[in-house]
CSV table of C-alpha atoms in Angstrom, one decimal:
chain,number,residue,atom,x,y,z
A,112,UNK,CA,-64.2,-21.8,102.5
A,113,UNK,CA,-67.5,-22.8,101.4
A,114,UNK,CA,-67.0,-20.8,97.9
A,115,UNK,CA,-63.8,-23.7,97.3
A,116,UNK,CA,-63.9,-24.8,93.5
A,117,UNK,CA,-66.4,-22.1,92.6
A,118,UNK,CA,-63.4,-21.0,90.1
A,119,UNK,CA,-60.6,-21.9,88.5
A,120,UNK,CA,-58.0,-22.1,91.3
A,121,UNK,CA,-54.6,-19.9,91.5
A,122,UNK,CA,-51.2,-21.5,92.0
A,123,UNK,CA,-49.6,-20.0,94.8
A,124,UNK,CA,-46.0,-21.5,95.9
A,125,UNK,CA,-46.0,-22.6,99.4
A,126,UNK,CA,-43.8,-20.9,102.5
A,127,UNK,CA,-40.3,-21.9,102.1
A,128,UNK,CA,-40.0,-24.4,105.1
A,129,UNK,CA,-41.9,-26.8,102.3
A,130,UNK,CA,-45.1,-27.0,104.6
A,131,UNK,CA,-48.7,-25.3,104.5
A,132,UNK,CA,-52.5,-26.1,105.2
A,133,UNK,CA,-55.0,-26.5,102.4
A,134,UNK,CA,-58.7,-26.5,103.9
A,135,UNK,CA,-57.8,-28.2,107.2
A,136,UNK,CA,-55.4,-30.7,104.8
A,137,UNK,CA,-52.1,-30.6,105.6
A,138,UNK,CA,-49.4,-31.0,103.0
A,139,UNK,CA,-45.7,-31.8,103.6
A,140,UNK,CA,-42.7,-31.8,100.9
A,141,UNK,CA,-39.2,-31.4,101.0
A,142,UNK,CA,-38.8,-28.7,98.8
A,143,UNK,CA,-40.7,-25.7,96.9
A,144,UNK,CA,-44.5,-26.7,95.7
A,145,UNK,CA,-47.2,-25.0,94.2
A,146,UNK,CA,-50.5,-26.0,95.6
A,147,UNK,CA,-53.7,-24.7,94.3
A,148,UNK,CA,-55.7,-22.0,96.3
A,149,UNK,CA,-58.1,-19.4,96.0
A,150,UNK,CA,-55.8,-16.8,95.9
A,151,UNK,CA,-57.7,-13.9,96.3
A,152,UNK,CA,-58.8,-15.4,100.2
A,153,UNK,CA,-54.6,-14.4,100.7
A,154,UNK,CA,-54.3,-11.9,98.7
A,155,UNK,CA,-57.4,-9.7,97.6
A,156,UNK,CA,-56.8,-7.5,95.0
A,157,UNK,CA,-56.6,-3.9,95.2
């Protein structure tokens, strides 16, 4: 968390319900969004 905007961010979409948590932030819409995150902290790379 404390490496946020170190890099470049990833765009990720969000879960399909339209809802997710960004750093403690939470962000609501009513359809598919892309929100930037540091994707590698979801998915690390192989």
């Amino acid at each position: 968390m404390d490496s946020a905007g170190s890099q470049d961010p990833k765009w990720v979409p969000m879960n399909a319900n339209g809802y997710e948590e960004y750093y403690g932030s939470k962000l609501i819409t009513g359809k598919l969004t892309l929100i930037p995150v540091d994707a590698e902290m979801y998915f690390p790379s192989n």
